[in-house]
Each structure stands twice: as C-alpha cells, then as structure tokens.
Short mmCIF file of C-alpha atoms in Angstrom, two decimals:
data_model
loop_
_atom_site.label_atom_id
_atom_site.label_comp_id
_atom_site.label_asym_id
_atom_site.label_seq_id
_atom_site.Cartn_x
_atom_site.Cartn_y
_atom_site.Cartn_z
CA MET A 156 -36.88 7.53 -4.68
CA SER A 157 -37.34 6.99 -0.96
CA GLY A 158 -35.14 6.31 2.02
CA ALA A 159 -31.81 7.75 3.08
CA ALA A 160 -28.97 8.01 0.59
CA ALA A 161 -26.16 5.53 0.97
CA PRO A 162 -23.21 7.00 2.89
CA THR A 163 -20.22 8.18 0.90
CA VAL A 164 -16.58 8.34 1.86
CA ALA A 165 -17.05 12.04 2.70
CA ASP A 166 -19.61 11.34 5.43
CA GLY A 167 -18.23 11.73 8.93
CA ALA A 168 -14.69 12.52 7.81
CA GLY A 169 -12.35 13.89 10.47
CA LEU A 170 -9.32 16.15 10.43
CA LEU A 171 -6.15 14.19 9.59
CA ALA A 172 -3.68 16.97 8.79
CA GLU A 173 -3.29 20.74 8.69
CA VAL A 174 -0.98 22.57 6.27
CA VAL A 175 0.53 25.50 8.15
CA ARG A 176 2.23 28.42 6.40
CA GLY A 177 3.67 31.03 8.76
CA ASP A 178 1.27 31.12 11.69
CA LEU A 179 -1.87 30.36 9.66
CA VAL A 180 -3.52 27.06 8.77
CA GLU A 181 -3.62 27.38 4.98
CA SER A 182 -5.23 24.07 4.04
CA VAL A 183 -6.56 20.93 5.69
CA HIS A 184 -6.78 17.26 4.73
CA LEU A 185 -9.81 15.34 6.01
CA GLY A 186 -10.22 11.59 6.08
CA HIS A 187 -10.69 8.45 8.11
CA LEU A 188 -8.23 6.49 10.25
CA VAL A 189 -8.17 3.54 12.60
CA VAL A 190 -5.47 1.99 14.79
CA LEU A 191 -6.11 -1.48 16.21
CA ASP A 192 -4.24 -2.64 19.29
CA PRO A 193 -2.46 -6.04 19.27
CA ALA A 194 -5.67 -7.69 20.48
CA GLY A 195 -7.59 -6.23 17.52
CA ALA A 196 -9.56 -3.64 19.50
CA PRO A 197 -9.83 -0.04 18.23
CA ALA A 198 -7.16 2.06 19.95
CA LEU A 199 -7.53 5.29 17.99
CA ALA A 200 -10.11 6.48 15.50
CA VAL A 201 -10.52 9.57 13.36
CA GLY A 202 -13.62 9.96 11.23
CA ARG A 203 -15.40 6.69 10.42
CA PRO A 204 -13.30 3.50 10.64
CA ASP A 205 -16.20 1.65 8.97
CA ALA A 206 -15.85 3.79 5.83
CA VAL A 207 -15.76 1.65 2.68
CA VAL A 208 -12.82 2.54 0.46
CA TYR A 209 -10.88 1.11 -2.43
CA PRO A 210 -7.56 0.13 -0.80
CA ARG A 211 -5.84 0.30 -4.18
CA SER A 212 -2.25 -0.95 -3.88
CA SER A 213 -2.58 -1.41 -0.11
CA LEU A 214 -4.34 -4.61 -1.14
CA LYS A 215 -1.15 -6.08 -2.64
CA PRO A 216 0.07 -7.92 0.49
CA LEU A 217 -3.31 -9.68 0.67
CA GLN A 218 -3.04 -10.58 -3.01
CA ALA A 219 0.49 -11.90 -2.44
CA ALA A 220 -0.72 -14.09 0.43
CA ALA A 221 -3.41 -15.54 -1.84
CA MET A 222 -0.76 -16.29 -4.46
CA LEU A 223 1.43 -18.15 -1.95
CA ARG A 224 -1.58 -20.17 -0.85
CA ALA A 225 -2.20 -21.08 -4.52
CA GLY A 226 1.35 -22.39 -5.02
CA LEU A 227 3.61 -19.39 -5.71
CA ASP A 228 7.16 -19.97 -4.48
CA LEU A 229 9.54 -17.00 -4.40
CA PRO A 230 12.50 -15.94 -2.27
CA ASP A 231 11.69 -13.13 0.14
CA ARG A 232 13.31 -10.43 -2.00
CA LEU A 233 11.01 -11.24 -4.91
CA LEU A 234 7.99 -11.84 -2.66
CA ALA A 235 8.42 -8.26 -1.41
CA LEU A 236 8.37 -7.15 -5.04
CA ALA A 237 5.14 -9.11 -5.57
CA ALA A 238 3.58 -6.88 -2.88
CA ALA A 239 5.16 -3.70 -4.24
CA SER A 240 4.30 -0.48 -5.99
CA HIS A 241 7.90 -0.19 -7.08
CA ASN A 242 9.82 2.76 -8.46
CA GLY A 243 10.95 1.07 -11.65
CA GLU A 244 14.59 1.20 -10.56
CA PRO A 245 16.95 -1.40 -12.11
CA ALA A 246 16.61 -3.80 -9.15
CA HIS A 247 12.84 -3.75 -9.51
CA LEU A 248 12.88 -4.41 -13.24
CA ASP A 249 15.45 -7.18 -12.85
CA GLY A 250 13.32 -8.71 -10.11
CA ALA A 251 10.18 -8.75 -12.25
CA ARG A 252 12.13 -10.36 -15.10
CA GLU A 253 13.49 -12.95 -12.64
CA ILE A 254 9.99 -13.87 -11.44
CA LEU A 255 8.82 -14.30 -15.02
CA ALA A 256 11.89 -16.28 -16.11
CA GLY A 257 11.42 -18.63 -13.16
CA ALA A 258 7.97 -19.44 -14.55
CA GLY A 259 9.28 -19.86 -18.09
CA LEU A 260 7.72 -16.59 -19.24
CA GLY A 261 8.93 -13.33 -20.75
CA VAL A 262 7.85 -9.73 -20.26
CA ASP A 263 5.43 -10.11 -23.18
CA ALA A 264 3.17 -12.13 -20.85
CA LEU A 265 2.50 -9.08 -18.66
CA ARG A 266 -0.96 -7.56 -19.09
CA ASN A 267 -0.65 -4.57 -16.75
CA THR A 268 -0.98 -1.00 -18.01
CA PRO A 269 2.16 0.39 -19.71
CA ASP A 270 3.81 3.27 -17.87
CA LEU A 271 7.19 4.86 -17.20
CA PRO A 272 9.09 4.26 -13.93
CA LEU A 273 7.88 6.33 -10.97
CA HIS A 274 11.48 7.16 -10.06
CA ALA A 275 12.39 10.22 -12.15
CA PRO A 276 16.09 9.35 -12.72
CA SER A 277 15.12 5.80 -13.71
CA ALA A 278 12.42 7.11 -16.04
CA LEU A 279 14.95 9.43 -17.70
CA ALA A 280 17.51 6.63 -18.10
CA TRP A 281 14.82 4.34 -19.53
CA GLN A 282 13.78 6.93 -22.11
CA GLN A 283 17.38 7.79 -22.98
CA ALA A 284 17.85 4.10 -23.76
CA GLY A 285 15.11 4.45 -26.36
CA HIS A 286 12.17 3.01 -24.44
CA GLY A 287 8.70 4.36 -23.75
CA PRO A 288 5.93 3.30 -21.35
CA GLU A 289 5.89 -0.49 -20.96
CA PRO A 290 4.18 -2.97 -18.62
CA LEU A 291 7.56 -3.94 -17.13
CA THR A 292 8.27 -0.40 -15.93
CA GLN A 293 4.81 0.21 -14.49
CA ASN A 294 4.84 0.10 -10.69
CA CYS A 295 2.67 -3.02 -10.46
CA SER A 296 4.79 -5.27 -12.69
CA GLY A 297 6.12 -7.24 -9.72
CA LYS A 298 2.58 -8.16 -8.69
CA HIS A 299 1.61 -9.06 -12.24
CA ALA A 300 4.74 -11.14 -12.74
CA ALA A 301 3.90 -13.01 -9.53
CA MET A 302 0.30 -13.49 -10.67
CA LEU A 303 1.58 -15.09 -13.86
CA ALA A 304 4.03 -17.28 -11.92
CA THR A 305 1.16 -18.37 -9.66
CA CYS A 306 -0.89 -19.38 -12.69
CA VAL A 307 1.99 -21.49 -14.01
CA ALA A 308 2.45 -23.14 -10.60
CA ALA A 309 -1.27 -23.91 -10.30
CA GLY A 310 -1.77 -24.95 -13.93
CA TRP A 311 -4.08 -22.05 -14.70
CA ASP A 312 -4.36 -20.12 -17.96
CA THR A 313 -1.94 -17.19 -18.13
CA ALA A 314 -3.57 -15.25 -20.96
CA THR A 315 -6.74 -14.51 -18.96
CA TYR A 316 -5.26 -14.02 -15.48
CA LEU A 317 -6.87 -10.58 -15.10
CA ALA A 318 -10.44 -11.80 -15.66
CA PRO A 319 -12.51 -11.55 -12.46
CA GLU A 320 -13.76 -15.13 -12.96
CA HIS A 321 -10.22 -16.54 -13.33
CA PRO A 322 -9.28 -19.00 -10.53
CA LEU A 323 -6.47 -16.68 -9.43
CA GLN A 324 -8.78 -13.72 -8.95
CA GLN A 325 -11.36 -15.89 -7.22
CA ALA A 326 -8.62 -17.02 -4.83
CA VAL A 327 -7.75 -13.36 -4.17
CA ARG A 328 -11.40 -12.57 -3.49
CA ALA A 329 -11.63 -15.38 -0.96
CA GLU A 330 -8.43 -14.22 0.73
CA VAL A 331 -9.66 -10.63 1.00
CA LEU A 332 -12.95 -11.72 2.56
CA ASP A 333 -11.20 -14.06 4.99
CA LEU A 334 -8.57 -11.56 6.12
CA THR A 335 -10.75 -8.43 6.34
CA GLY A 336 -13.82 -10.10 7.79
CA ASP A 337 -15.89 -7.62 5.76
CA ASP A 338 -19.36 -8.26 4.40
CA PRO A 339 -19.16 -9.54 0.78
CA ALA A 340 -21.68 -6.82 -0.10
CA ALA A 341 -18.96 -4.25 0.62
CA LEU A 342 -16.59 -5.53 -2.08
CA HIS A 343 -17.86 -3.28 -4.92
CA PRO A 344 -15.69 -5.04 -7.55
CA THR A 345 -14.09 -2.85 -10.22
CA THR A 346 -10.76 -2.54 -12.07
CA ASP A 347 -7.59 -1.02 -10.62
CA GLY A 348 -5.29 1.32 -12.54
CA CYS A 349 -2.97 -1.55 -13.47
CA GLY A 350 -5.81 -3.61 -14.94
CA ALA A 351 -6.20 -6.13 -12.11
CA PRO A 352 -9.57 -6.65 -10.41
CA LEU A 353 -10.00 -4.39 -7.39
CA LEU A 354 -12.14 -5.00 -4.30
CA ALA A 355 -13.25 -2.49 -1.67
CA THR A 356 -12.78 -2.91 2.08
CA THR A 357 -13.70 -1.04 5.22
CA LEU A 358 -10.75 0.71 6.85
CA THR A 359 -11.19 -1.44 9.94
CA GLY A 360 -11.26 -4.52 7.73
CA LEU A 361 -8.08 -3.44 5.97
CA ALA A 362 -6.27 -2.89 9.27
CA ARG A 363 -7.60 -6.22 10.54
CA ALA A 364 -6.31 -7.93 7.40
CA PHE A 365 -2.77 -6.66 7.98
CA ALA A 366 -2.94 -7.84 11.60
CA ARG A 367 -4.09 -11.26 10.46
CA LEU A 368 -1.32 -11.46 7.88
CA ALA A 369 1.26 -10.93 10.62
CA ALA A 370 -0.50 -13.32 13.02
CA ASP A 371 -0.25 -16.09 10.40
CA ALA A 372 3.38 -16.48 11.44
CA ALA A 373 3.99 -19.93 9.94
CA GLY A 374 1.76 -19.40 6.92
CA PRO A 375 1.55 -17.25 3.77
CA GLY A 376 0.58 -14.07 5.61
CA GLY A 377 3.57 -14.17 7.90
CA ARG A 378 5.88 -14.79 4.96
CA VAL A 379 4.58 -11.72 3.13
CA VAL A 380 4.96 -9.48 6.19
CA ARG A 381 8.49 -10.71 6.90
CA ALA A 382 9.52 -10.31 3.26
CA MET A 383 8.27 -6.72 3.13
CA ALA A 384 9.94 -5.82 6.42
CA ALA A 385 13.23 -7.41 5.34
CA HIS A 386 13.28 -5.82 1.87
CA PRO A 387 11.65 -2.38 2.11
CA GLU A 388 13.64 -1.18 -0.89
CA MET A 389 11.73 -3.66 -3.06
CA VAL A 390 8.30 -2.57 -1.78
CA ALA A 391 8.72 1.02 -2.98
CA GLY A 392 12.23 2.39 -3.49
CA THR A 393 14.40 5.49 -3.34
CA GLY A 394 12.70 8.52 -1.82
CA ARG A 395 9.45 6.71 -0.99
CA ASP A 396 7.77 7.01 2.42
CA ALA A 397 6.87 3.31 2.71
CA THR A 398 10.52 2.31 2.34
CA ALA A 399 11.63 5.05 4.75
CA ALA A 400 9.07 3.99 7.37
CA MET A 401 10.07 0.32 7.27
CA ARG A 402 13.72 1.29 7.56
CA ALA A 403 12.86 3.55 10.50
CA MET A 404 11.09 0.74 12.32
CA PRO A 405 12.50 -2.75 11.83
CA GLY A 406 9.70 -5.32 11.62
CA LEU A 407 7.10 -2.87 10.32
CA ALA A 408 5.28 -3.89 7.14
CA CYS A 409 3.30 -1.08 5.50
CA LYS A 410 1.88 -0.42 2.08
CA ASP A 411 0.73 2.75 0.40
CA GLY A 412 -2.10 2.92 -2.10
CA ALA A 413 -3.29 5.46 -4.64
CA GLU A 414 -5.79 8.12 -3.59
CA GLY A 415 -4.34 8.62 -0.12
CA VAL A 416 -4.67 5.12 1.33
CA TYR A 417 -2.19 3.48 3.73
CA ALA A 418 -2.18 0.34 5.86
CA GLY A 419 0.34 -1.57 7.91
CA VAL A 420 1.15 -3.77 10.86
CA LEU A 421 3.75 -3.18 13.58
CA PRO A 422 5.96 -5.83 15.20
CA SER A 423 3.67 -5.73 18.26
CA GLY A 424 0.72 -6.82 16.13
CA ALA A 425 -0.94 -3.40 16.26
CA ALA A 426 -2.29 -2.44 12.84
CA PHE A 427 -3.61 0.66 11.12
CA ALA A 428 -5.32 1.95 8.01
CA PHE A 429 -6.15 5.45 6.83
CA LYS A 430 -7.63 7.24 3.85
CA VAL A 431 -6.93 10.88 2.98
CA LEU A 432 -10.23 12.15 1.65
CA ASP A 433 -8.92 14.22 -1.25
CA GLY A 434 -6.48 11.49 -2.34
CA ALA A 435 -3.48 13.75 -1.80
CA GLY A 436 -0.05 12.29 -1.17
CA ARG A 437 1.36 15.41 0.55
CA PRO A 438 0.18 14.65 4.11
CA ARG A 439 0.79 10.90 4.02
CA PRO A 440 4.30 10.81 5.55
CA ALA A 441 3.28 13.09 8.43
CA ILE A 442 0.14 11.05 9.10
CA LEU A 443 2.09 7.80 8.86
CA ALA A 444 4.70 8.96 11.37
CA ALA A 445 1.97 10.09 13.79
CA VAL A 446 0.13 6.77 13.42
CA LEU A 447 3.29 4.82 14.19
CA ARG A 448 3.84 6.89 17.31
CA ALA A 449 0.21 6.43 18.36
CA ALA A 450 0.54 2.70 17.91
CA GLY A 451 3.66 2.56 20.06
CA ALA A 452 6.29 2.69 17.36
CA LEU A 453 8.67 4.82 19.38
CA ASP A 454 9.81 1.82 21.39
CA VAL A 455 12.94 1.98 19.26
CA ASP A 456 16.46 3.27 19.66
CA GLY A 457 17.44 6.88 19.06
CA ALA A 458 18.53 6.39 15.47
CA ASP A 459 15.17 4.89 14.52
CA ALA A 460 13.31 7.63 16.40
CA ALA A 461 15.28 10.23 14.46
CA ALA A 462 14.43 8.47 11.19
CA LEU A 463 10.76 8.49 12.13
CA ASP A 464 10.99 12.21 12.95
CA ALA A 465 12.54 12.79 9.53
CA LEU A 466 9.74 10.78 7.87
CA GLY A 467 7.09 12.98 9.48
CA ASP A 468 8.82 16.26 8.60
CA VAL A 469 6.90 17.58 5.57
CA PRO A 470 7.99 21.21 5.04
CA VAL A 471 5.93 23.97 3.47
CA LEU A 472 8.25 26.13 1.39
CA GLY A 473 8.37 29.87 0.81
CA HIS A 474 10.96 31.11 -1.67
CA GLY A 475 12.69 27.73 -1.43
CA ARG A 476 13.00 27.57 2.35
CA PRO A 477 10.74 26.07 5.06
CA VAL A 478 8.13 28.52 6.36
CA GLY A 479 5.74 25.96 7.79
CA GLY A 480 4.84 22.30 7.69
CA VAL A 481 2.19 19.62 7.78
CA ARG A 482 0.76 19.23 11.29
CA VAL A 483 -1.20 16.19 12.47
CA PRO A 484 -3.71 17.18 15.20
CA PHE A 485 -4.53 13.63 16.31
CA ALA A 486 -0.87 13.07 17.18
CA ASP A 487 -1.66 14.58 20.61
CA VAL A 488 -4.69 12.32 21.22
CA ALA A 489 -4.02 9.48 23.64
CA VAL A 490 -4.25 5.95 22.30
CA GLY A 491 -7.60 4.51 23.27
CA ALA A 492 -9.47 7.66 22.31
CA SER A 493 -11.27 9.03 19.27
CA ALA A 494 -10.08 12.23 17.66
#
C-alpha cells in the first residue's frame, strides 16, 4: 500500500473537558467542536471541525424535516417526538401510538429495535406490567412512527421503510446533503442502532444543517426547530440534558446523539456541533453549557442563567459528596478563537 492513511476521528482531537478530583486532573475527554456565528462563520473551534462523524440521533431533526417535505403532517408536540430520543415515559409512548393511529397503523408496524424505556422508573413500571423490550418503548419509536406516517401520506410501502433504497430514505439522504453542504463521498452509509439507515457528516456540516433548519422559518426546517423548542419534554424527557438545556434557554433547539455527539441552534441563528472522542456521556452537559455561553446564550434572565449553571454542574463524588467536577477549558476562550 502507498500514500498516507485516511484520517480518523482521533486525528487532531482537542481537549474538551477535564475531570477534576480534589486538586488533580484525574481524566480528560478529547474531541472536536465547532460554533458557527449567525452568519455561518466559525466562531470557536476545538480540534478539527471538518472531522467526519456519525451524528447518530443528532440527525433526527434533519430526518424530520425530510418527512415534512414528503407530506408528513403532525402537530408540534408530535413533531418534536418525531425528532426525539425519548425516555419511554407514558407521554412518549402515547405520542408514538397517536402518530401511528393517525396513519391507520398499529405498533406492530414499527420495525425499530426492541428495547426498554431509557427512563428507569418507566422501565420498571413497564416490566411490572408484564412487558419486555419492545419497539414502542425504544427511544427512537417516535421517529419510526413518523417515518411510517410519512410513507402512508406519500403512498409509499410501509413494510420496507428502513431499506436504504426506499423513497423515504432517499428523501432523507437528499435532505442531509442539502442541509449539511457536505461532499456525498463523506456520507459513509451504514445502519443506526434503531435499524434506520445512518449517514455521516462533518461537524461543521452538522452545525450548518441546524442553522439552515432554523433559517427555513416558513418551511419544514423552521417547523422542526420551533416544535423542539416548544416541547423539550418530548425530545428527551425527565432528567435529560437536552430537555434541561432547552428549558434553560427558550428558543434553543438541540439534539443529543449516541457516542458523545451533540448539535443545536440558538435563537440568534448561531449553531454548534461537538463529538466527545471516547463516546462518553459524562462530560456532555458541561460541554453543552460552555458551548451555549460561548455562542452568546447568556443573554437571558437570571433564572435561565441559573438553570444553565445547573446544567453545566457535573460533580465528581467521593464517599457520596462532591469532591470535584467536570471542567471545560475552552469555556475561557473568547469567541472568534480556536482552542
């Protein structure tokens, strides 16, 4: 073999978070991050913003926009669920059933991977009622229900909706390319954990896509962003950082993804995306809070600022009490710079 090896996600990674216990940095989380200003120019970068990653569930708002463009029609509460990685709480399960019933379908039409609810009390209640892992209770069932409803609206086959060549998935592919502006060669198609086709993006492309969703004020993108911002409890749920962040900053639309990915757009039009290299969830709330501050999110009242402070407070425990925390070094870097 000749020539340089293709870059991997590890190449050029920067420091996103430090885990401090006592007065010592015990662990670190590396990764990549980009913040785009409202004009779409890079305002802050850590690592390589051009890193190609699988956005995982951060892709759901783009998928939801493609579904609206193909004929899906849902009220905002259920549209937020279509873009969700929900907890499996009763409101989420009822919402997925409502989407399916509106299309004349039942839960047996779902083809996503069976799982228990993410929310521990809901998972316990579900099992105590005699149930096990099911597609309905898996966190992506809102998206899959909406995919099925889109197929019914467009007259497409529902049994094969997960096939990459299906018209629905081709519409999603076109939407991803249009919104991210990425090279089609960067898509690296594969299968997500829920069974749906998954496409890769650059981090800059993912941030750009969220900005373009919000800028499409009168179109599908704007509808998705407004629905998520108005119904953060449907996008994630109790105890989840995405819901907490959107409650802390009215107008924010953000979406977490597996393996340490996050993306969002602020009311100003500034957008961001980041990837924690080791896929850990621990530093995500602290990084998210720092990103929102870097992008100007603290132009809010005191109550919202306090909620954002609470979001970014990730304690490190010793004998059950805080003895440290997760620190985000780039939080002190001025916007417009690279960390």
